[in-house]
């Protein structure tokens, strides 16, 4: 009869690593989903101020350059008073798709620090001390 060998403490088999990676991906997906729901709650701000902000003559950079032109003595030479934007959607479900994908993308952006932390927890035990010291910023 073959005697089963004990693994040293802290070592995992390949399948155990895959299981751990699967749970990291599941938790990360839930984090993206939760943050996408948060982005949905702030969708008006995301669309009006972030995405379509440059379509408004009161956009922060337009005001900055207008104030700078007044300060430098150029009067209203680079001030923007009117912007004519025509935004056209040619697909039947285009607006809904854009809305959903913007929420998911914002959810990924908001959840990225958590996702990075999850992957760091997965990778860091395999690193040597010298490698961990080089990446001290991530090893909180």
CSV table of C-alpha atoms in Angstrom, one decimal:
chain,number,residue,atom,x,y,z
A,1,UNK,CA,0.0,0.0,0.0
A,2,UNK,CA,1.2,3.4,-0.9
A,3,UNK,CA,1.6,5.8,1.9
A,4,UNK,CA,0.1,9.3,1.2
A,5,UNK,CA,2.6,12.1,1.7
A,6,UNK,CA,1.6,15.1,3.7
A,7,UNK,CA,2.0,18.4,2.1
A,8,UNK,CA,4.0,21.0,4.0
A,9,UNK,CA,1.8,23.6,5.8
A,10,UNK,CA,0.7,26.4,3.4
A,11,UNK,CA,1.1,24.5,0.1
A,12,UNK,CA,-1.8,23.9,-2.1
A,13,UNK,CA,-2.4,21.5,-5.0
A,14,UNK,CA,-3.1,22.8,-8.5
A,15,UNK,CA,-6.8,22.1,-8.2
A,16,UNK,CA,-6.9,24.0,-4.9
A,17,UNK,CA,-5.3,26.9,-6.6
A,18,UNK,CA,-7.9,26.8,-9.3
A,19,UNK,CA,-10.6,26.7,-6.7
A,20,UNK,CA,-9.2,29.7,-4.9
A,21,UNK,CA,-8.9,31.6,-8.2
A,22,UNK,CA,-12.5,30.8,-9.0
A,23,UNK,CA,-13.7,32.3,-5.8
A,24,UNK,CA,-11.5,35.4,-6.4
A,25,UNK,CA,-13.2,35.8,-9.8
A,26,UNK,CA,-16.7,35.3,-8.2
A,27,UNK,CA,-16.1,37.8,-5.5
A,28,UNK,CA,-14.6,40.3,-8.0
A,29,UNK,CA,-17.7,39.8,-10.2
A,30,UNK,CA,-20.0,40.6,-7.3
A,31,UNK,CA,-18.0,43.7,-6.5
A,32,UNK,CA,-18.3,44.9,-10.1
A,33,UNK,CA,-22.1,44.2,-10.0
A,34,UNK,CA,-22.5,46.0,-6.7
A,35,UNK,CA,-20.5,49.0,-7.9
A,36,UNK,CA,-22.5,49.0,-11.2
A,37,UNK,CA,-25.7,49.3,-9.1
A,38,UNK,CA,-24.1,52.2,-7.3
A,39,UNK,CA,-23.2,53.7,-10.6
A,40,UNK,CA,-26.8,53.3,-11.7
A,41,UNK,CA,-27.9,55.3,-8.7
A,42,UNK,CA,-25.6,58.1,-9.8
A,43,UNK,CA,-26.3,57.7,-13.6
A,44,UNK,CA,-27.5,61.3,-14.0
A,45,UNK,CA,-24.3,62.7,-12.6
A,46,UNK,CA,-22.2,60.3,-14.7
A,47,UNK,CA,-23.9,61.1,-17.9
A,48,UNK,CA,-24.6,64.9,-17.5
A,49,UNK,CA,-21.4,65.9,-15.8
A,50,UNK,CA,-18.8,63.4,-16.8
A,51,UNK,CA,-19.7,62.1,-20.3
A,52,UNK,CA,-21.7,65.0,-21.7
A,53,UNK,CA,-20.0,67.7,-19.6
A,54,UNK,CA,-17.9,69.0,-22.5
A,55,UNK,CA,-21.2,69.8,-24.4
A,56,UNK,CA,-22.0,72.5,-21.9
A,57,UNK,CA,-20.4,76.0,-22.3
A,58,UNK,CA,-20.0,76.1,-18.5
A,59,UNK,CA,-17.7,73.1,-18.5
A,60,UNK,CA,-14.8,73.6,-16.1
A,61,UNK,CA,-12.0,73.8,-18.7
A,62,UNK,CA,-13.9,76.2,-20.9
A,63,UNK,CA,-14.4,78.5,-17.9
A,64,UNK,CA,-10.7,78.1,-17.0
A,65,UNK,CA,-9.5,79.2,-20.5
A,66,UNK,CA,-12.0,82.0,-20.6
A,67,UNK,CA,-10.8,83.3,-17.3
A,68,UNK,CA,-7.2,82.9,-18.4
A,69,UNK,CA,-7.9,84.9,-21.6
A,70,UNK,CA,-9.4,87.7,-19.5
A,71,UNK,CA,-6.4,87.6,-17.2
A,72,UNK,CA,-3.9,87.7,-20.1
A,73,UNK,CA,-5.8,90.6,-21.8
A,74,UNK,CA,-7.3,88.7,-24.7
A,75,UNK,CA,-10.8,89.6,-23.7
A,76,UNK,CA,-13.4,87.0,-25.0
A,77,UNK,CA,-11.2,85.7,-27.8
A,78,UNK,CA,-11.2,82.1,-26.6
A,79,UNK,CA,-14.4,82.1,-24.5
A,80,UNK,CA,-17.0,79.6,-25.6
A,81,UNK,CA,-20.6,80.8,-25.5
A,82,UNK,CA,-22.5,78.2,-27.6
A,83,UNK,CA,-21.8,74.6,-28.5
A,84,UNK,CA,-24.0,72.9,-31.1
A,85,UNK,CA,-23.9,69.2,-30.5
A,86,UNK,CA,-26.1,66.7,-32.3
A,87,UNK,CA,-25.9,63.3,-30.7
A,88,UNK,CA,-27.4,60.6,-32.8
A,89,UNK,CA,-28.2,57.0,-32.1
A,90,UNK,CA,-28.8,54.8,-35.0
A,91,UNK,CA,-29.5,51.5,-33.3
A,92,UNK,CA,-32.8,50.3,-31.9
A,93,UNK,CA,-31.6,49.4,-28.5
A,94,UNK,CA,-28.5,51.7,-28.5
A,95,UNK,CA,-29.4,54.0,-25.7
A,96,UNK,CA,-30.2,51.1,-23.3
A,97,UNK,CA,-27.0,49.3,-24.3
A,98,UNK,CA,-24.9,52.4,-23.7
A,99,UNK,CA,-26.6,53.0,-20.4
A,100,UNK,CA,-26.0,49.5,-19.2
A,101,UNK,CA,-22.4,49.3,-20.4
A,102,UNK,CA,-21.5,52.7,-18.9
A,103,UNK,CA,-22.9,51.4,-15.5
A,104,UNK,CA,-20.8,48.2,-15.8
A,105,UNK,CA,-17.7,50.1,-16.8
A,106,UNK,CA,-18.1,52.5,-14.0
A,107,UNK,CA,-18.7,49.5,-11.7
A,108,UNK,CA,-15.4,48.0,-12.8
A,109,UNK,CA,-13.6,51.2,-12.3
A,110,UNK,CA,-15.0,51.7,-8.8
A,111,UNK,CA,-14.3,48.0,-7.9
A,112,UNK,CA,-10.8,47.9,-9.4
A,113,UNK,CA,-9.0,48.6,-6.0
A,114,UNK,CA,-10.8,45.6,-4.5
A,115,UNK,CA,-10.1,43.4,-7.5
A,116,UNK,CA,-6.4,44.3,-7.4
A,117,UNK,CA,-6.3,43.6,-3.6
A,118,UNK,CA,-8.0,40.1,-4.2
A,119,UNK,CA,-5.4,39.2,-6.9
A,120,UNK,CA,-2.6,40.5,-4.7
A,121,UNK,CA,-3.8,38.2,-1.9
A,122,UNK,CA,-3.7,35.3,-4.4
A,123,UNK,CA,-0.2,36.1,-5.8
A,124,UNK,CA,1.7,37.4,-2.8
A,125,UNK,CA,2.2,34.0,-0.9
A,126,UNK,CA,4.2,32.7,-3.9
A,127,UNK,CA,6.6,35.7,-4.0
A,128,UNK,CA,10.0,35.7,-2.4
A,129,UNK,CA,10.8,38.3,0.3
A,130,UNK,CA,12.9,40.3,-2.1
A,131,UNK,CA,10.0,40.5,-4.6
A,132,UNK,CA,7.6,41.4,-1.8
A,133,UNK,CA,9.9,44.3,-0.7
A,134,UNK,CA,10.0,45.6,-4.3
A,135,UNK,CA,6.2,45.6,-4.3
A,136,UNK,CA,5.8,46.9,-0.7
A,137,UNK,CA,3.1,49.4,-1.9
A,138,UNK,CA,0.7,46.6,-2.7
A,139,UNK,CA,1.4,44.5,0.4
A,140,UNK,CA,-0.8,46.5,2.8
